C-alpha atoms as a printed R data frame, in Angstrom:
    type eleno elety resid chain resno      x      y      z
1   ATOM     1    CA   MET     A     1 40.824 36.401 48.485
2   ATOM     2    CA   TRP     A     2 40.536 40.155 48.497
3   ATOM     3    CA   PRO     A     3 43.040 40.887 45.576
4   ATOM     4    CA   ARG     A     4 41.049 38.522 43.315
5   ATOM     5    CA   PHE     A     5 37.897 41.046 43.558
6   ATOM     6    CA   ALA     A     6 40.043 44.529 43.208
7   ATOM     7    CA   ASP     A     7 38.847 45.478 39.719
8   ATOM     8    CA   GLY     A     8 35.776 47.077 41.061
9   ATOM     9    CA   ARG     A     9 33.269 44.787 39.318
10  ATOM    10    CA   PRO     A    10 30.671 43.606 42.045
11  ATOM    11    CA   VAL     A    11 30.923 40.123 43.723
12  ATOM    12    CA   ALA     A    12 27.522 38.425 43.824
13  ATOM    13    CA   LEU     A    13 26.543 36.618 46.904
14  ATOM    14    CA   GLN     A    14 24.110 33.773 47.312
15  ATOM    15    CA   VAL     A    15 24.554 32.506 50.576
16  ATOM    16    CA   ASP     A    16 22.790 31.405 53.702
17  ATOM    17    CA   GLN     A    17 22.569 33.109 57.303
18  ATOM    18    CA   GLY     A    18 25.725 32.250 59.382
19  ATOM    19    CA   VAL     A    19 28.618 33.671 61.099
20  ATOM    20    CA   GLY     A    20 31.050 33.356 58.325
21  ATOM    21    CA   GLU     A    21 28.368 34.555 55.900
22  ATOM    22    CA   CYS     A    22 28.008 37.857 58.078
23  ATOM    23    CA   LEU     A    23 31.643 38.434 58.537
24  ATOM    24    CA   LEU     A    24 31.980 38.014 54.256
25  ATOM    25    CA   ASP     A    25 29.361 40.512 53.921
26  ATOM    26    CA   LEU     A    26 31.149 42.991 56.405
27  ATOM    27    CA   ALA     A    27 34.675 42.388 54.968
28  ATOM    28    CA   LEU     A    28 33.377 43.159 51.285
29  ATOM    29    CA   LEU     A    29 31.602 46.364 52.635
30  ATOM    30    CA   GLU     A    30 34.653 47.469 54.422
31  ATOM    31    CA   ALA     A    31 37.070 46.635 51.265
32  ATOM    32    CA   GLY     A    32 35.002 48.845 49.088
33  ATOM    33    CA   ILE     A    33 34.112 45.785 46.732
34  ATOM    34    CA   PRO     A    34 30.529 46.208 45.612
35  ATOM    35    CA   THR     A    35 28.254 43.284 46.161
36  ATOM    36    CA   THR     A    36 24.962 41.933 44.663
37  ATOM    37    CA   PRO     A    37 23.190 39.844 47.271
38  ATOM    38    CA   LEU     A    38 20.913 37.209 45.636
39  ATOM    39    CA   PRO     A    39 18.234 35.368 47.513
40  ATOM    40    CA   ALA     A    40 18.476 31.427 47.335
41  ATOM    41    CA   PHE     A    41 14.785 31.314 45.858
42  ATOM    42    CA   PHE     A    42 15.994 33.082 42.697
43  ATOM    43    CA   THR     A    43 15.898 30.729 39.700
44  ATOM    44    CA   THR     A    44 18.654 30.093 37.631
45  ATOM    45    CA   ALA     A    45 17.336 32.709 34.890
46  ATOM    46    CA   GLN     A    46 16.841 35.360 37.519
47  ATOM    47    CA   THR     A    47 20.148 34.733 38.769
48  ATOM    48    CA   ASP     A    48 21.740 35.083 35.554
49  ATOM    49    CA   HIS     A    49 19.932 38.112 34.458
50  ATOM    50    CA   ALA     A    50 20.810 39.662 37.873
51  ATOM    51    CA   LEU     A    51 24.541 38.709 37.260
52  ATOM    52    CA   ASP     A    52 24.782 39.811 33.711
53  ATOM    53    CA   ALA     A    53 22.819 43.264 34.745
54  ATOM    54    CA   ALA     A    54 25.228 43.818 37.213
55  ATOM    55    CA   GLY     A    55 28.200 42.997 35.414
56  ATOM    56    CA   ALA     A    56 29.292 40.459 38.065
57  ATOM    57    CA   GLU     A    57 31.602 37.677 36.997
58  ATOM    58    CA   VAL     A    58 31.838 35.951 40.217
59  ATOM    59    CA   LEU     A    59 29.261 34.106 42.415
60  ATOM    60    CA   LEU     A    60 30.106 33.199 45.816
61  ATOM    61    CA   SER     A    61 27.542 30.545 47.198
62  ATOM    62    CA   GLY     A    62 26.927 27.866 49.890
63  ATOM    63    CA   PRO     A    63 28.264 27.799 53.350
64  ATOM    64    CA   VAL     A    64 31.272 30.103 53.986
65  ATOM    65    CA   ALA     A    65 34.071 28.245 56.103
66  ATOM    66    CA   LEU     A    66 36.213 30.619 58.065
67  ATOM    67    CA   SER     A    67 39.552 29.919 59.516
68  ATOM    68    CA   LEU     A    68 40.919 32.554 62.353
69  ATOM    69    CA   ASP     A    69 44.050 31.248 62.827
70  ATOM    70    CA   THR     A    70 47.700 32.654 62.325
71  ATOM    71    CA   HIS     A    71 46.656 32.596 58.654
72  ATOM    72    CA   PRO     A    72 43.065 33.778 58.297
73  ATOM    73    CA   SER     A    73 41.161 32.511 55.261
74  ATOM    74    CA   VAL     A    74 37.724 32.003 53.830
75  ATOM    75    CA   ARG     A    75 36.479 29.209 52.067
76  ATOM    76    CA   VAL     A    76 33.483 29.680 49.968
77  ATOM    77    CA   ARG     A    77 32.231 27.954 46.505
78  ATOM    78    CA   GLU     A    78 33.356 30.326 43.675
79  ATOM    79    CA   ASP     A    79 31.630 30.245 40.224
80  ATOM    80    CA   ARG     A    80 33.201 32.595 37.762
81  ATOM    81    CA   ARG     A    81 31.889 33.355 34.304
82  ATOM    82    CA   SER     A    82 32.980 35.809 31.853
83  ATOM    83    CA   ARG     A    83 30.425 38.665 31.689
84  ATOM    84    CA   PRO     A    84 30.838 42.030 30.195
85  ATOM    85    CA   ALA     A    85 31.464 44.854 32.855
86  ATOM    86    CA   LYS     A    86 28.575 47.476 33.313
87  ATOM    87    CA   PRO     A    87 29.515 51.019 34.417
88  ATOM    88    CA   LEU     A    88 28.316 51.395 37.941
89  ATOM    89    CA   PRO     A    89 27.761 54.955 39.957
90  ATOM    90    CA   VAL     A    90 30.857 56.136 41.855
91  ATOM    91    CA   GLY     A    91 30.600 54.917 45.200
92  ATOM    92    CA   THR     A    92 28.237 51.779 44.529
93  ATOM    93    CA   ALA     A    93 28.505 49.481 47.588
94  ATOM    94    CA   ARG     A    94 25.583 47.208 47.051
95  ATOM    95    CA   ILE     A    95 23.457 46.304 43.923
96  ATOM    96    CA   THR     A    96 20.069 44.623 44.958
97  ATOM    97    CA   PHE     A    97 17.477 43.217 42.925
98  ATOM    98    CA   THR     A    98 13.551 43.212 43.416
99  ATOM    99    CA   SER     A    99 12.143 39.393 43.346
100 ATOM   100    CA   GLY     A   100 11.357 39.640 39.447
101 ATOM   101    CA   SER     A   101  7.988 38.373 40.209
102 ATOM   102    CA   THR     A   102  6.603 40.513 37.230
103 ATOM   103    CA   GLY     A   103  9.373 39.851 34.973
104 ATOM   104    CA   ASP     A   104 12.885 40.294 34.985
105 ATOM   105    CA   PRO     A   105 14.524 41.287 38.554
106 ATOM   106    CA   LYS     A   106 15.436 45.045 38.424
107 ATOM   107    CA   GLY     A   107 18.427 46.182 39.903
108 ATOM   108    CA   ILE     A   108 19.382 49.413 42.071
109 ATOM   109    CA   CYS     A   109 22.762 50.644 43.003
110 ATOM   110    CA   LEU     A   110 23.219 51.859 46.480
111 ATOM   111    CA   SER     A   111 26.246 53.462 48.264
112 ATOM   112    CA   ARG     A   112 27.852 52.391 51.696
113 ATOM   113    CA   ASP     A   113 26.797 55.687 53.327
114 ATOM   114    CA   HIS     A   114 22.975 55.237 51.999
115 ATOM   115    CA   LEU     A   115 22.803 51.679 53.514
116 ATOM   116    CA   LEU     A   116 24.517 52.559 56.752
117 ATOM   117    CA   GLY     A   117 22.646 55.921 56.928
118 ATOM   118    CA   VAL     A   118 19.267 53.915 56.712
119 ATOM   119    CA   ALA     A   119 20.352 51.388 59.231
120 ATOM   120    CA   GLN     A   120 21.262 54.041 61.505
121 ATOM   121    CA   ALA     A   121 17.754 55.428 61.251
122 ATOM   122    CA   VAL     A   122 16.279 52.264 62.354
123 ATOM   123    CA   VAL     A   123 18.495 52.231 65.329
124 ATOM   124    CA   ASP     A   124 17.402 55.639 66.039
125 ATOM   125    CA   THR     A   125 14.028 55.123 65.645
126 ATOM   126    CA   LEU     A   126 13.962 51.773 67.452
127 ATOM   127    CA   GLY     A   127 16.263 52.424 70.099
128 ATOM   128    CA   VAL     A   128 19.612 50.569 70.944
129 ATOM   129    CA   HIS     A   129 17.598 48.077 72.903
130 ATOM   130    CA   HIS     A   130 15.034 46.943 70.297
131 ATOM   131    CA   ALA     A   131 17.651 47.240 67.283
132 ATOM   132    CA   GLY     A   132 20.125 45.403 69.276
133 ATOM   133    CA   ARG     A   133 18.871 41.848 68.986
134 ATOM   134    CA   HIS     A   134 17.987 40.253 65.768
135 ATOM   135    CA   LEU     A   135 16.482 36.904 64.413
136 ATOM   136    CA   PRO     A   136 16.397 36.963 60.803
137 ATOM   137    CA   LEU     A   137 13.219 35.602 58.856
138 ATOM   138    CA   LEU     A   138 14.199 36.645 55.526
139 ATOM   139    CA   PRO     A   139 16.950 35.201 53.509
140 ATOM   140    CA   PRO     A   140 20.261 37.492 53.570
141 ATOM   141    CA   GLY     A   141 19.857 38.360 49.964
142 ATOM   142    CA   ILE     A   142 16.846 40.808 50.865
143 ATOM   143    CA   LEU     A   143 17.528 44.151 51.348
144 ATOM   144    CA   LEU     A   144 15.270 44.587 54.175
145 ATOM   145    CA   GLU     A   145 16.987 41.786 56.008
146 ATOM   146    CA   ASN     A   146 20.319 43.119 55.251
147 ATOM   147    CA   VAL     A   147 19.838 46.827 56.218
148 ATOM   148    CA   ALA     A   148 17.236 46.866 58.764
149 ATOM   149    CA   GLY     A   149 18.120 43.473 60.252
150 ATOM   150    CA   PHE     A   150 21.696 42.755 60.302
151 ATOM   151    CA   GLN     A   151 23.432 46.083 59.800
152 ATOM   152    CA   ALA     A   152 21.110 47.872 62.026
153 ATOM   153    CA   THR     A   153 21.747 45.080 64.695
154 ATOM   154    CA   MET     A   154 25.593 45.688 64.224
155 ATOM   155    CA   LEU     A   155 25.387 49.285 64.415
156 ATOM   156    CA   ALA     A   156 23.477 49.066 67.932
157 ATOM   157    CA   GLY     A   157 26.322 47.025 69.285
158 ATOM   158    CA   GLY     A   158 23.859 43.969 69.357
159 ATOM   159    CA   THR     A   159 23.478 40.409 68.663
160 ATOM   160    CA   TYR     A   160 22.589 39.106 65.336
161 ATOM   161    CA   VAL     A   161 21.369 35.681 65.820
162 ATOM   162    CA   ALA     A   162 22.071 33.957 62.418
163 ATOM   163    CA   PRO     A   163 21.546 30.227 62.355
164 ATOM   164    CA   THR     A   164 22.441 28.536 59.139
165 ATOM   165    CA   ARG     A   165 19.862 26.750 57.237
166 ATOM   166    CA   ALA     A   166 21.120 23.344 58.191
167 ATOM   167    CA   CYS     A   167 20.808 24.552 62.081
168 ATOM   168    CA   ARG     A   168 17.130 25.590 61.376
169 ATOM   169    CA   LEU     A   169 16.349 22.125 59.941
170 ATOM   170    CA   LEU     A   170 17.915 20.291 62.743
171 ATOM   171    CA   GLU     A   171 15.916 22.556 65.144
172 ATOM   172    CA   ARG     A   172 12.866 21.603 63.298
173 ATOM   173    CA   GLN     A   173 13.371 18.033 63.433
174 ATOM   174    CA   ARG     A   174 14.159 18.165 67.143
175 ATOM   175    CA   ALA     A   175 11.077 20.294 67.923
176 ATOM   176    CA   ALA     A   176  8.951 17.698 65.579
177 ATOM   177    CA   ARG     A   177 10.236 14.506 67.691
178 ATOM   178    CA   GLN     A   178  9.370 16.160 71.013
179 ATOM   179    CA   CYS     A   179  6.042 17.108 69.580
180 ATOM   180    CA   ALA     A   180  5.820 13.347 68.723
181 ATOM   181    CA   VAL     A   181  6.511 12.302 72.216
182 ATOM   182    CA   VAL     A   182  3.882 14.664 73.651
183 ATOM   183    CA   GLY     A   183  1.541 13.466 70.858
184 ATOM   184    CA   ASN     A   184  1.901  9.842 71.821
185 ATOM   185    CA   ALA     A   185  2.130 10.344 75.625
């Protein structure tokens, strides 16, 4: 998978929470492949604008399936579109975009050192015990969730509870059935 992304161009991610998604994010960061995480609530126009602005030719989306047997592999939906490359500052690890609520989303390039420095500052401020367990409430395409949630928890050596959207929906249905039983009793 990684040789396909070795040209220095960013890879866009529009994925849900989940173990595979978290490992994919870490693997791309460790491999030095710039990423452009996009929240699922972006419209098609906002997504296209962000991909064009970042110069990303590849959008990885949907559930991420991992195989960790003797031949580790990652399966994820891959959408490739020809786009002109954009010059990125040296050391760019992440291109994050605003919500675009006042127009086109605006992007900013962040280095790996900056991302991990901010995550470490969160751990230093909260302490290992408070930063060491996190249940995400925001989509993974939101910078705050990724840095102050996921990366800070990993640096604290903690547990990042990352249920997929499908798991959250099943849990809500189960809770609704239990409430219905309690309400009808």
